Coordinates of C-alpha atoms in Angstrom, one line a residue:
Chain M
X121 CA 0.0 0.0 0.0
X122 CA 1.4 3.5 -1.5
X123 CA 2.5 5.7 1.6
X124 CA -1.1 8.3 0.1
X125 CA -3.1 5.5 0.0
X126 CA -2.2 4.4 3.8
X127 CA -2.9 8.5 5.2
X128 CA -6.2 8.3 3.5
X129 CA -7.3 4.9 4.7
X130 CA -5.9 6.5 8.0
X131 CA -7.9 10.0 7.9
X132 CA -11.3 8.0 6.9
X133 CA -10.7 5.8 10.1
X134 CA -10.2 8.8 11.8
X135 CA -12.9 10.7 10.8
X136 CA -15.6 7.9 10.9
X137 CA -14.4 7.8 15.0
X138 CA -15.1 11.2 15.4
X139 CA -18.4 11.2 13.6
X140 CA -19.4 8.1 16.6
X141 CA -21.3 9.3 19.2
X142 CA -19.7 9.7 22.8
X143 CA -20.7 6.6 24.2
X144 CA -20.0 4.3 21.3
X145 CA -16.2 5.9 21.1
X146 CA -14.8 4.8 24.1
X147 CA -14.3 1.3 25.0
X148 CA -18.4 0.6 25.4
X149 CA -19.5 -3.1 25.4
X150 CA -22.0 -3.0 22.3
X151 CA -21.8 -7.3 22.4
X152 CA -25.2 -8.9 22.6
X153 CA -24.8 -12.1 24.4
X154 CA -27.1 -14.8 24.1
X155 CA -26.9 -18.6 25.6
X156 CA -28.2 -21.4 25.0
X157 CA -28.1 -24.5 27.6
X158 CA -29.9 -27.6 28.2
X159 CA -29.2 -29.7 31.4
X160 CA -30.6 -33.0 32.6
X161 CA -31.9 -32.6 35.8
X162 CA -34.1 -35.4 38.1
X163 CA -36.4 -32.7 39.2
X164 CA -37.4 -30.8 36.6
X165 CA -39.5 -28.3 38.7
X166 CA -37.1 -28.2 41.2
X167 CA -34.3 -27.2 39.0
X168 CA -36.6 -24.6 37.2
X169 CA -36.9 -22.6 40.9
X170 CA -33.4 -22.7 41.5
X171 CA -32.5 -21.6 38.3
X172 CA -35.5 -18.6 38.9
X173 CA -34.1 -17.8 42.7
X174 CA -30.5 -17.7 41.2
X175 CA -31.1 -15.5 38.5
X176 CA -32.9 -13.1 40.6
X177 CA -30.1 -13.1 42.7
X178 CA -27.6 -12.3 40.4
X179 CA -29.3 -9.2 39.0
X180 CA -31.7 -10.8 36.3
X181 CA -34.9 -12.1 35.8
X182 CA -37.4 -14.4 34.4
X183 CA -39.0 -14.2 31.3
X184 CA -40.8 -17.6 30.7
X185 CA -40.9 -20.7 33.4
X186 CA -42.3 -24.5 33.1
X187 CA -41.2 -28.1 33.5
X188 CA -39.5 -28.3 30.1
X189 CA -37.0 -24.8 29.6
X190 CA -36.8 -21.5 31.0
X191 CA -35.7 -18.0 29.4
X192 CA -34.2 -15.3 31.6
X193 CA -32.5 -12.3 31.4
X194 CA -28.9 -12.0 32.9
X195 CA -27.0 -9.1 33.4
X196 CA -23.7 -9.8 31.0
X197 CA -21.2 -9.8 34.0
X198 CA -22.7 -12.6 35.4
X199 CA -23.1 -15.0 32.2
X200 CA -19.6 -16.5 33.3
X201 CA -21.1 -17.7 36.5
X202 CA -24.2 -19.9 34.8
X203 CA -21.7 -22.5 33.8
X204 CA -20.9 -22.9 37.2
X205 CA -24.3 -23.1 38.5
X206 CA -25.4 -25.5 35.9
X207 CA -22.9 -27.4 36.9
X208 CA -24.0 -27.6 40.8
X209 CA -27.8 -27.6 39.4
X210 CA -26.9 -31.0 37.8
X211 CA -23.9 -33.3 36.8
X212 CA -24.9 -33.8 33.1
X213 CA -24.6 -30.3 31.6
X214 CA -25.5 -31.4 28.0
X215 CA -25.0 -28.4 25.8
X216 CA -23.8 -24.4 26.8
X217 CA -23.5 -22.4 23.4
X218 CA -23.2 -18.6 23.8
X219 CA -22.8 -16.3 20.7
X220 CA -22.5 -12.2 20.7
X221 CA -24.1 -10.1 18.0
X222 CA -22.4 -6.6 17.8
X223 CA -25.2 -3.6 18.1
X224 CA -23.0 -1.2 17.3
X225 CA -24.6 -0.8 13.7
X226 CA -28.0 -0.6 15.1
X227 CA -27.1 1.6 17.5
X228 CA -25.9 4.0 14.9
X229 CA -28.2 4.2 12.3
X230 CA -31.2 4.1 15.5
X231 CA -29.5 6.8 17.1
X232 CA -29.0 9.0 13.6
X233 CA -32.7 8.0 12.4
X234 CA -33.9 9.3 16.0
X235 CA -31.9 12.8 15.6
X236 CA -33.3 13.3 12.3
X237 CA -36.8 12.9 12.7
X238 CA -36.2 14.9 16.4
X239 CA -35.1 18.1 14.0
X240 CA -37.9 17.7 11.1
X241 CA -40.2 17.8 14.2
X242 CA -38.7 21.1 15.7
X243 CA -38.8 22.9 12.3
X244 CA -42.3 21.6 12.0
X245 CA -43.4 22.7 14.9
X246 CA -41.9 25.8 14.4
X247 CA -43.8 26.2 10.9
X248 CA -46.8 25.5 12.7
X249 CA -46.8 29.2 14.1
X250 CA -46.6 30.4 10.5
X251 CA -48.8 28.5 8.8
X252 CA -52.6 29.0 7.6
X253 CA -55.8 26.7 8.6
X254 CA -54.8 24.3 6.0
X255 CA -51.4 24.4 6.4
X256 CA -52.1 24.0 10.2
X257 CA -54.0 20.6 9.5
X258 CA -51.0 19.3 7.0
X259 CA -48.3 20.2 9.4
X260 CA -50.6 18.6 12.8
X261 CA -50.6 15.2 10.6
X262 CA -47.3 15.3 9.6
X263 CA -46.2 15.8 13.6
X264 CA -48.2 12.9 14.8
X265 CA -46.4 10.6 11.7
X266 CA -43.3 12.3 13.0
X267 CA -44.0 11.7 16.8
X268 CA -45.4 8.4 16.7
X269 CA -41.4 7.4 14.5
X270 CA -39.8 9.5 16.7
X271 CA -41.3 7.2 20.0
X272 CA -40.8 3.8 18.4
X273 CA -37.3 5.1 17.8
X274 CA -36.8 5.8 21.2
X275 CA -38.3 2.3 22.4
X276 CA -36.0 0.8 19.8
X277 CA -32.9 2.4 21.4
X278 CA -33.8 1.5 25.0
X279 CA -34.6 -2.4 23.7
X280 CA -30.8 -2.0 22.0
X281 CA -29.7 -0.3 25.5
X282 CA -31.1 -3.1 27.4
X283 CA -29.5 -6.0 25.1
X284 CA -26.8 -4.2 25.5
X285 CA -26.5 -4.8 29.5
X286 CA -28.7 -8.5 29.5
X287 CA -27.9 -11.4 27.7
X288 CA -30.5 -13.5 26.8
X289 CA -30.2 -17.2 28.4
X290 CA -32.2 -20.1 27.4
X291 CA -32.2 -23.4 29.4
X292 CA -33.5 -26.7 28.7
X293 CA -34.1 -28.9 31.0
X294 CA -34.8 -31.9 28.9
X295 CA -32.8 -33.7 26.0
X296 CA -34.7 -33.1 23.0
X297 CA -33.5 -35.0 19.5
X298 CA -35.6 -34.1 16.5
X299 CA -35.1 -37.5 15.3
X300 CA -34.4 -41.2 16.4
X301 CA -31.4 -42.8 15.9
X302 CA -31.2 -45.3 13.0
X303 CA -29.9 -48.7 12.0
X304 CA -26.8 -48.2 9.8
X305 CA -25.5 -51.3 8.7
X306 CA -21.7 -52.0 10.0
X307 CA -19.0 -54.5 9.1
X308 CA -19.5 -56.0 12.2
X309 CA -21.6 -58.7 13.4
X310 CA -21.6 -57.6 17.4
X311 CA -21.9 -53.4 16.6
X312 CA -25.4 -54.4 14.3
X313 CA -26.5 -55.9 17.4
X314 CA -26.2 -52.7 19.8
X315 CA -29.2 -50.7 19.7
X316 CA -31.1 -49.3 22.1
X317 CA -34.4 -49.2 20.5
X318 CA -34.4 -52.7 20.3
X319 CA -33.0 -52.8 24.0
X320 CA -35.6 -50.8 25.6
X321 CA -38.5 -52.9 23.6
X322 CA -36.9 -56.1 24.8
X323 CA -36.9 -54.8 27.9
X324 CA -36.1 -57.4 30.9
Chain V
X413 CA -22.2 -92.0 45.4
X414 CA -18.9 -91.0 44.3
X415 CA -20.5 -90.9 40.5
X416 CA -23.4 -88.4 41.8
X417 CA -21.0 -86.3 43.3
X418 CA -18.6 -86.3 40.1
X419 CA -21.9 -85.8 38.0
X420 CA -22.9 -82.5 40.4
X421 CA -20.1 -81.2 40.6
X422 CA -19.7 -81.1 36.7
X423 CA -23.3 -79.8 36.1
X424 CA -22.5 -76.5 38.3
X425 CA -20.1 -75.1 35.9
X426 CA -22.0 -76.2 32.9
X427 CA -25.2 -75.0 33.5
X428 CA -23.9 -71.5 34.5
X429 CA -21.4 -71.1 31.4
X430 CA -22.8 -69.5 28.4
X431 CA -24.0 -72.8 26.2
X432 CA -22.4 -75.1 28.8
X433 CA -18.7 -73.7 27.6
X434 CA -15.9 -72.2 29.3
X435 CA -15.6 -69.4 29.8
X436 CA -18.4 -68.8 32.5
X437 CA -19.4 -64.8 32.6
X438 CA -20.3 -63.7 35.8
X439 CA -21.3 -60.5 37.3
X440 CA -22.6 -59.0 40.3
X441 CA -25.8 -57.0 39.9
X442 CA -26.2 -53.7 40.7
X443 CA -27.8 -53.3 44.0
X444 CA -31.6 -53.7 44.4
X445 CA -31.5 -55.0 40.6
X446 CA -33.4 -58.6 40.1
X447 CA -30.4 -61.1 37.6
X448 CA -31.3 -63.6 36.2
X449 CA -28.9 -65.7 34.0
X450 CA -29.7 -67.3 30.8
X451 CA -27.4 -68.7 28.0
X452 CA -24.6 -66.9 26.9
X453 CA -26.6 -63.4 28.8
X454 CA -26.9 -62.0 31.8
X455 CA -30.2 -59.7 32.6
X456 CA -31.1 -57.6 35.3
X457 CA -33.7 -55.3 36.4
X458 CA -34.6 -52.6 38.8
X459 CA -37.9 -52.6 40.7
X460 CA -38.8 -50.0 38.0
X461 CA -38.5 -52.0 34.6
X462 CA -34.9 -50.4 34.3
X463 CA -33.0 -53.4 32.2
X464 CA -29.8 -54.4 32.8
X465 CA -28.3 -56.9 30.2
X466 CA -24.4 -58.4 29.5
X467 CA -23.6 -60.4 26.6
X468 CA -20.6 -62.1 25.4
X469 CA -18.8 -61.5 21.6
X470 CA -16.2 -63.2 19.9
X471 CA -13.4 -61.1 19.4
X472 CA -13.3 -61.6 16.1
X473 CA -11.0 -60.1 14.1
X474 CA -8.9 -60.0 17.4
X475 CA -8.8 -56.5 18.4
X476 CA -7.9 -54.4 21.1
X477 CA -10.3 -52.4 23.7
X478 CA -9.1 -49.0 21.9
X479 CA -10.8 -50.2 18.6
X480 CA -13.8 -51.8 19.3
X481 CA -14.7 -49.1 22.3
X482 CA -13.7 -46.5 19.0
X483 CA -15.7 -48.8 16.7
X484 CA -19.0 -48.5 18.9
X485 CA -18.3 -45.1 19.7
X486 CA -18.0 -43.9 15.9
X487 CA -21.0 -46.5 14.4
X488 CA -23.6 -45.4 17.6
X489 CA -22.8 -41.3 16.5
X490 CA -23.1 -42.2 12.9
X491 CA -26.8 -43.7 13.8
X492 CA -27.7 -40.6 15.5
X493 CA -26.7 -40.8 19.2
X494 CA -25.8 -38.2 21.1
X495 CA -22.8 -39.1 23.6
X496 CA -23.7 -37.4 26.8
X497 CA -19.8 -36.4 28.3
X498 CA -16.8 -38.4 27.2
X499 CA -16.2 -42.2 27.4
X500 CA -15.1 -43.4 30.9
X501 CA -12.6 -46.4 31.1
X502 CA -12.9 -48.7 33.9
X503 CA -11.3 -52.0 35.2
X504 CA -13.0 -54.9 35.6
X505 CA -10.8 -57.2 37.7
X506 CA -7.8 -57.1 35.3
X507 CA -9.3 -56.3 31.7
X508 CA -9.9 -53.0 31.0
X509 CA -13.4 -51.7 30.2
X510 CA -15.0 -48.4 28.3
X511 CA -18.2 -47.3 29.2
X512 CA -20.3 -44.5 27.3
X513 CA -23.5 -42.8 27.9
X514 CA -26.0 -41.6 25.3
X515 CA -28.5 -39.7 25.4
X516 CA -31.7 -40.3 23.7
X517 CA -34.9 -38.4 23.5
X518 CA -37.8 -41.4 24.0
X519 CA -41.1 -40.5 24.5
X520 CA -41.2 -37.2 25.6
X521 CA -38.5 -38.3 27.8
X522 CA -34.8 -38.0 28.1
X523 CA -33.1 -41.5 28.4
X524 CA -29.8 -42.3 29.3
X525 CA -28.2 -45.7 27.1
X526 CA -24.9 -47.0 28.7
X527 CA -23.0 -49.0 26.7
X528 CA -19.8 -50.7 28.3
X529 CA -17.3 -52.8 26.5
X530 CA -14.2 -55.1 27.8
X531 CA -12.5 -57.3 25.9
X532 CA -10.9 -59.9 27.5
X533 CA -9.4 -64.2 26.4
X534 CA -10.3 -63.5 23.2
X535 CA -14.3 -62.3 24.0
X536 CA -15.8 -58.9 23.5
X537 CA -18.2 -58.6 26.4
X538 CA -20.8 -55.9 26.2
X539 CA -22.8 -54.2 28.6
X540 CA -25.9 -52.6 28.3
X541 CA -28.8 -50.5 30.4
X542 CA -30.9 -47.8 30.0
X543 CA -33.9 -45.6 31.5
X544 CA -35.7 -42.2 32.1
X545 CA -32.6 -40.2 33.1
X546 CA -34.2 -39.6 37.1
X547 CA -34.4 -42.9 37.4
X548 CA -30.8 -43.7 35.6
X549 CA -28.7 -41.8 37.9
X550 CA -30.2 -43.3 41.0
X551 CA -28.8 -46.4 39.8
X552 CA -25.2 -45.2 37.7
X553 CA -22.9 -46.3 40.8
X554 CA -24.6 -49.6 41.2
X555 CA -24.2 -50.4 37.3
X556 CA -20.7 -49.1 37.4
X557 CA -20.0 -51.1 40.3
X558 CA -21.8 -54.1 38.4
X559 CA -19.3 -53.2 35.2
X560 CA -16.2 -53.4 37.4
X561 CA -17.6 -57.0 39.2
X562 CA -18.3 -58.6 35.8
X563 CA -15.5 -61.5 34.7
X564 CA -14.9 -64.5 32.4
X565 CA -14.2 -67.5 33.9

């Protein structure tokens, strides 16, 4: 890369930092964490309150309960700790998957979206002073367009806000295969003979 | 009377070893399980209906425990098993033994499969139980203690 080509790669990095907002510039977590668990427990109710009473404790909360899975919210500094806790909650921790989606593009374009609408509605409002009967009405149904986006905007930057600080956990509390194993032929005599379908029909 | 007592002490052996041959398997069953013996297989059962069965293989092509436990371990994930944790090896009496769990989702339950293989004077012995997982892991130290008690003799 020609020495020009570098300082201009350089100055458009530089520029697009300044053009972030404040809280996006510095070293802000924009990760949203999300896990997904499943555990075998013996008491599947049992398990479900623990896992309710300990994610309260921690700083989260619940968000669906019954016998089969639970979904909670749990603040990001805490996600570490689950694996742990699965672990005491039961000895057969089947699966613990957590992925991160960065917000920081959502953020953005949320945040710029929001401060545009927020100025057509001041200079709207500020025609409105000026303006005749019928210019009155066009302008009054133009600002409720305007308010209603500008308040859906808003909601949609507190939901990124919040995703921001919670991950989102699911748990499972069962083992659940969408299908059946089945009978592959192998070179072996002994191996064709293992299955547990036929095992379990058997029985004793 | 020496005759009876030869003929009695023959039939013992003979009517415990798999098709009246040497060798004999025998194994302890887990505790509270119900065994019962019957050629060449060993069953048990939990009050519940949870089933307990060992059979004996020949170990034919002669192969070591590292291939056939690797053998069962890659043909039972190729079917669709899921292996719940990693393999756990084991002794029983002198031969060594691998024992895996699967998981399996059975009507509208989660079951747990063990499968445990030792390999041993030329015989592939293989171990089997499963059940609902509660009532599994109530009984997983009895059936590994049953694994470790099992022998050819």
């Amino acid at each position: 890369m020609t020495p020009s080509r570098t300082f201009a790669c350089f100055s458009l990095l530089a520029a697009s930092l300044l053009l972030l907002p404040q809280g996006l510039r510095s070293q802000e977590n924009t990760l949203h964490q999300s896990v997904q668990a499943a555990v075998l427990v013996a008491d599947a109710e049992q398990a479900a309150d623990r896992l309710e009473a300990w994610s309260e404790s921690q700083g989260g909360y619940l968000l669906l309960k019954s016998s089969q899975r639970l979904l909670l919210r749990l603040p990001n500094a805490r996600v570490p700790l689950l694996r742990g806790f699965l672990e005491q909650l039961s000895e057969d921790v089947v699966e613990l998957n957590s992925q991160a989606v960065d917000l920081r593009e959502q953020l953005l374009s949320t945040q710029a979206r929001l401060r545009s609408r927020e100025e057509i509605l001041k200079k709207n409002l500020a025609l409105l002073d000026q303006a005749d009967r019928a210019g009155t009405l066009a302008i009054e149904k133009e600002l409720l367009g305007l308010i209603a986006e500008v308040e859906n905007l808003k909601a949609a930057r507190q939901k990124l806000s919040f995703d921001q600080a919670f991950a989102r956990v699911e748990i499972s509390l069962k083992f659940l295969q969408p299908t059946l194993p089945k009978d592959i032929p192998s070179s072996f005599d002994w191996i064709n003979q293992v299955s547990f379908g036929s095992f379990i029909e058997e029985g004793y | 009377m020496r005759w009876k007592l030869a003929a009695l002490l023959l039939s013992v052996p003979l009517a415990c070893s798999p098709f009246g041959l040497w060798p004999r398997l025998m194994v302890e069953p887990p505790a509270g399980f119900a065994a019962m013996a019957e050629k060449g297989v060993y069953r048990a059962v939990s009050p519940e209906g949870l089933p307990y069965r060992v059979r004996t293989f020949e170990n034919k092509p002669e192969k070591t425990l590292a291939f056939w436990s690797e053998t069962l371990k890659y043909h039972l994930q190729k079917e669709g098993y899921r292996l719940n944790g990693e393999g756990q090896s084991f002794l029983a009496g002198e031969a060594p033994g691998m024992a895996f769990e699967w998981l399996i989702a059975y009507g509208n339950e989660t079951y747990l499969y063990l499968t445990a293989v030792i390999v041993t004077a030329g015989k592939i012995i293989l171990a089997e139980a499963a059940g609902p997982y509660p009532l599994f892991i109530q009984y997983r130290q009895g059936l590994k203690n049953s694994l470790q008690s099992i022998r050819l003799r």
